[in-house]
Every structure is written in structure tokens, then in C-alpha cells.
């Protein structure tokens, strides 16, 4: 069964304190891995898509990386406005249009 | 993502009511999706429409009835819901199946 596990469930950082969020996956064949940001009461906002091991993408203070078993979302010098829940999802090669989501990591950045 | 809009944003309904959720995408996409998001659970895919044809029904109870009249509009018709159906209902669209999905703001549904 295709599965996505995110860790930690929650993370508290001080402003400027860099850290990483983890997304490990078990799928029959990865087609793509997606990172989203979700603010309370709102829909997920698309951040990155990664397709192959070794691929990296950056956007402002965020950098996503991918290996054959997991993905990391690195947050460099975070600010309070980076506080949100970060969701990871995978699509499976040869499978349906279904995205398999993890439960998310709730990030809080204190000023 | 203003490319996908949902109405209403909040809905409170009794167990005997009938209501509908509406989703519209302005991105020129061909595929649309309904998801359910409950507290402490991952997003659950409910339905997928590709070129207006339903391609996936993820074992959703019949009290939820989707409708996709064209590739820009998607509805979720609700009737005789249960309190456990209270959740955030999210609509998403993508250029084609299996591509990056873009989400709307969601409808917060409360069933009394």
C-alpha cells in the first residue's frame, strides 16, 4: 500500500533558526512528490514538485530535496510568517490521478 | 490560489437538509477533484473528474453526489449527512490527471 509519513508532527522554531521537515514515502513507483503549505482554515498552497532523486528546488527561504525514499523541506532563517502546516503528497507511476498525502508538519516560528 | 474558487466558504446544515457546494477553476485545467480534510487525518480524495468524466470514486457514501457539467465547474450535492461528515471540503484542479493539483480555499461544513 502506498504510504506517506511526515515528521515531526509539530515543530517550534525561533525566528532565524534553520531546520528541516521530513517526508518519507513507500510507493510502488514514484511519479512525483509535491509539497504544499496550508494556513489555518485555507486550502493548500502549492510550493514544489519533484520528479527524480537528486532533484532540488528553491523558493525564498524554502528548499526541497528528493531521494529514493524521502524528501526534505529545508527552511533557512525562518520568519514568523512561515508558520503553517506543510503537507507532502506523492503520485504513483501507472496509478490513478490520486495523490497520497501525509498528515503534515505544523510549523510555528516564534519572533 | 485565486485560480480555484469555492462557494460557500462556510455552511451549517441539519441532517435532513439538502445543499450543494460549488467549485470553479479559472486555470484552463482538464481535471477536477473533491477532497475531504478532517482534523488529525490526511487529505482524503473523494472524486476525480477528467474531461468531465468521473474517473475515480474513492468509496464515498451515496449521500455525497458529485456533478461536473463542464471542465471548469464542479459541484458536490449533499443530502442526509451525518455529524461525522463535518470537515473542510476542498476542490482542486490540474492540467491533466497526475499533474500538479491547485486547491481552492475550501468550504467549512458543519452538520448538526
mmCIF file of N, CA and C in Angstrom, chain A residues 31 34 36 38 41-46 49 51 87 91-92 94-99 101-103, chain B residues 9 33 35 37 40 42-43 45 48 50 55-56 58 88 90 97-105:
data_model
loop_
_atom_site.group_PDB
_atom_site.id
_atom_site.type_symbol
_atom_site.label_atom_id
_atom_site.label_comp_id
_atom_site.label_asym_id
_atom_site.label_seq_id
_atom_site.Cartn_x
_atom_site.Cartn_y
_atom_site.Cartn_z
ATOM 1 N N UNK A 31 5.950 8.830 -9.245
ATOM 2 C CA UNK A 31 5.856 9.675 -10.414
ATOM 3 C C UNK A 31 6.243 11.111 -10.054
ATOM 4 N N UNK A 34 5.089 16.161 -4.085
ATOM 5 C CA UNK A 34 4.582 17.527 -4.026
ATOM 6 C C UNK A 34 4.657 18.054 -2.600
ATOM 7 N N UNK A 36 3.138 21.224 -0.226
ATOM 8 C CA UNK A 36 2.146 22.282 -0.120
ATOM 9 C C UNK A 36 2.294 22.947 1.251
ATOM 10 N N UNK A 38 -0.187 24.975 4.043
ATOM 11 C CA UNK A 38 -1.598 25.224 4.359
ATOM 12 C C UNK A 38 -1.711 26.084 5.610
ATOM 13 N N UNK A 41 -7.658 27.026 8.136
ATOM 14 C CA UNK A 41 -8.921 27.363 7.501
ATOM 15 C C UNK A 41 -8.835 27.655 6.017
ATOM 16 N N UNK A 42 -7.677 27.406 5.413
ATOM 17 C CA UNK A 42 -7.495 27.694 3.986
ATOM 18 C C UNK A 42 -7.090 26.440 3.225
ATOM 19 N N UNK A 43 -7.148 26.517 1.902
ATOM 20 C CA UNK A 43 -6.726 25.403 1.079
ATOM 21 C C UNK A 43 -5.221 25.331 0.960
ATOM 22 N N UNK A 44 -4.676 24.158 0.668
ATOM 23 C CA UNK A 44 -3.233 24.021 0.470
ATOM 24 C C UNK A 44 -2.741 24.876 -0.686
ATOM 25 N N UNK A 45 -1.580 25.502 -0.456
ATOM 26 C CA UNK A 45 -0.939 26.333 -1.478
ATOM 27 C C UNK A 45 0.258 25.580 -2.033
ATOM 28 N N UNK A 46 0.299 25.410 -3.347
ATOM 29 C CA UNK A 46 1.362 24.648 -3.977
ATOM 30 C C UNK A 46 2.721 25.318 -3.794
ATOM 31 N N UNK A 49 7.136 20.713 -6.942
ATOM 32 C CA UNK A 49 7.013 19.353 -7.434
ATOM 33 C C UNK A 49 8.417 18.831 -7.733
ATOM 34 N N UNK A 51 10.522 15.305 -9.220
ATOM 35 C CA UNK A 51 10.226 14.113 -10.007
ATOM 36 C C UNK A 51 11.284 13.018 -9.893
ATOM 37 N N UNK A 87 2.422 20.195 3.946
ATOM 38 C CA UNK A 87 1.925 18.895 3.513
ATOM 39 C C UNK A 87 2.793 18.328 2.404
ATOM 40 N N UNK A 91 2.385 11.144 -6.123
ATOM 41 C CA UNK A 91 1.579 10.487 -7.148
ATOM 42 C C UNK A 91 2.375 9.271 -7.613
ATOM 43 N N UNK A 92 1.639 8.232 -7.998
ATOM 44 C CA UNK A 92 2.257 6.946 -8.258
ATOM 45 C C UNK A 92 2.303 6.662 -9.754
ATOM 46 N N UNK A 94 1.929 4.941 -13.120
ATOM 47 C CA UNK A 94 0.994 3.933 -13.610
ATOM 48 C C UNK A 94 -0.303 3.872 -12.833
ATOM 49 N N UNK A 95 -0.407 4.690 -11.827
ATOM 50 C CA UNK A 95 -1.604 4.675 -10.997
ATOM 51 C C UNK A 95 -2.639 5.678 -11.469
ATOM 52 N N UNK A 96 -3.628 5.912 -10.643
ATOM 53 C CA UNK A 96 -4.677 6.860 -10.987
ATOM 54 C C UNK A 96 -4.194 8.280 -10.730
ATOM 55 N N UNK A 97 -5.153 9.222 -10.833
ATOM 56 C CA UNK A 97 -4.799 10.607 -10.580
ATOM 57 C C UNK A 97 -4.662 10.902 -9.088
ATOM 58 N N UNK A 98 -4.836 9.904 -8.265
ATOM 59 C CA UNK A 98 -4.869 10.091 -6.826
ATOM 60 C C UNK A 98 -3.528 10.550 -6.286
ATOM 61 N N UNK A 99 -3.564 11.565 -5.399
ATOM 62 C CA UNK A 99 -2.410 11.964 -4.620
ATOM 63 C C UNK A 99 -2.555 11.336 -3.240
ATOM 64 N N UNK A 101 -1.493 11.749 0.502
ATOM 65 C CA UNK A 101 -0.986 12.805 1.373
ATOM 66 C C UNK A 101 -0.497 12.243 2.701
ATOM 67 N N UNK A 102 0.503 12.928 3.271
ATOM 68 C CA UNK A 102 0.871 12.709 4.655
ATOM 69 C C UNK A 102 -0.012 13.566 5.554
ATOM 70 N N UNK A 103 0.160 13.415 6.872
ATOM 71 C CA UNK A 103 -0.671 14.158 7.813
ATOM 72 C C UNK A 103 -0.186 15.594 8.004
ATOM 73 N N UNK B 9 -18.094 29.538 1.601
ATOM 74 C CA UNK B 9 -16.891 29.280 2.394
ATOM 75 C C UNK B 9 -17.239 28.574 3.707
ATOM 76 N N UNK B 33 -11.108 17.783 -8.764
ATOM 77 C CA UNK B 33 -11.113 16.829 -7.651
ATOM 78 C C UNK B 33 -11.889 17.377 -6.466
ATOM 79 N N UNK B 35 -11.831 16.752 -2.273
ATOM 80 C CA UNK B 35 -11.150 16.153 -1.140
ATOM 81 C C UNK B 35 -11.901 16.488 0.138
ATOM 82 N N UNK B 37 -11.063 17.013 4.276
ATOM 83 C CA UNK B 37 -9.994 17.165 5.250
ATOM 84 C C UNK B 37 -10.596 17.236 6.649
ATOM 85 N N UNK B 40 -6.644 15.943 12.200
ATOM 86 C CA UNK B 40 -5.706 14.867 12.521
ATOM 87 C C UNK B 40 -5.648 13.768 11.470
ATOM 88 N N UNK B 42 -5.004 12.735 7.133
ATOM 89 C CA UNK B 42 -4.534 13.239 5.830
ATOM 90 C C UNK B 42 -5.718 13.601 4.940
ATOM 91 N N UNK B 43 -5.461 14.429 3.942
ATOM 92 C CA UNK B 43 -6.499 14.708 2.956
ATOM 93 C C UNK B 43 -6.968 13.399 2.324
ATOM 94 N N UNK B 45 -9.034 11.788 -0.802
ATOM 95 C CA UNK B 45 -9.632 12.005 -2.106
ATOM 96 C C UNK B 45 -11.031 11.408 -2.130
ATOM 97 N N UNK B 48 -12.755 12.163 -8.644
ATOM 98 C CA UNK B 48 -11.926 12.751 -9.679
ATOM 99 C C UNK B 48 -12.733 12.828 -10.966
ATOM 100 N N UNK B 50 -12.103 13.829 -15.039
ATOM 101 C CA UNK B 50 -11.131 14.116 -16.083
ATOM 102 C C UNK B 50 -11.903 14.344 -17.369
ATOM 103 N N UNK B 55 -13.615 9.613 -13.110
ATOM 104 C CA UNK B 55 -12.642 8.551 -13.267
ATOM 105 C C UNK B 55 -12.299 7.865 -11.948
ATOM 106 N N UNK B 56 -12.735 8.433 -10.844
ATOM 107 C CA UNK B 56 -12.471 7.789 -9.559
ATOM 108 C C UNK B 56 -13.538 8.185 -8.547
ATOM 109 N N UNK B 58 -13.780 7.279 -4.599
ATOM 110 C CA UNK B 58 -12.984 6.615 -3.583
ATOM 111 C C UNK B 58 -13.863 6.064 -2.466
ATOM 112 N N UNK B 88 -13.545 20.111 6.376
ATOM 113 C CA UNK B 88 -13.223 21.089 5.340
ATOM 114 C C UNK B 88 -13.231 20.355 4.007
ATOM 115 N N UNK B 90 -12.422 20.410 0.125
ATOM 116 C CA UNK B 90 -11.517 21.116 -0.775
ATOM 117 C C UNK B 90 -11.708 20.657 -2.207
ATOM 118 N N UNK B 97 -4.731 14.591 -15.482
ATOM 119 C CA UNK B 97 -4.574 13.698 -14.357
ATOM 120 C C UNK B 97 -3.110 13.446 -14.048
ATOM 121 N N UNK B 98 -2.777 13.325 -12.786
ATOM 122 C CA UNK B 98 -1.435 13.026 -12.296
ATOM 123 C C UNK B 98 -0.496 14.232 -12.315
ATOM 124 N N UNK B 99 -0.966 15.384 -12.709
ATOM 125 C CA UNK B 99 -0.131 16.571 -12.708
ATOM 126 C C UNK B 99 -0.346 17.360 -11.413
ATOM 127 N N UNK B 100 0.412 18.419 -11.210
ATOM 128 C CA UNK B 100 0.297 19.228 -10.005
ATOM 129 C C UNK B 100 -1.125 19.724 -9.828
ATOM 130 N N UNK B 101 -1.659 19.566 -8.624
ATOM 131 C CA UNK B 101 -3.017 19.984 -8.322
ATOM 132 C C UNK B 101 -3.003 21.311 -7.577
ATOM 133 N N UNK B 102 -3.934 22.192 -7.945
ATOM 134 C CA UNK B 102 -4.074 23.501 -7.313
ATOM 135 C C UNK B 102 -5.414 23.533 -6.587
ATOM 136 N N UNK B 103 -5.366 23.962 -5.331
ATOM 137 C CA UNK B 103 -6.533 23.868 -4.466
ATOM 138 C C UNK B 103 -7.265 25.198 -4.320
ATOM 139 N N UNK B 104 -8.573 25.090 -4.075
ATOM 140 C CA UNK B 104 -9.374 26.227 -3.682
ATOM 141 C C UNK B 104 -9.288 26.455 -2.182
ATOM 142 N N UNK B 105 -9.989 27.477 -1.673
ATOM 143 C CA UNK B 105 -9.904 27.823 -0.250
ATOM 144 C C UNK B 105 -10.684 26.883 0.656
#
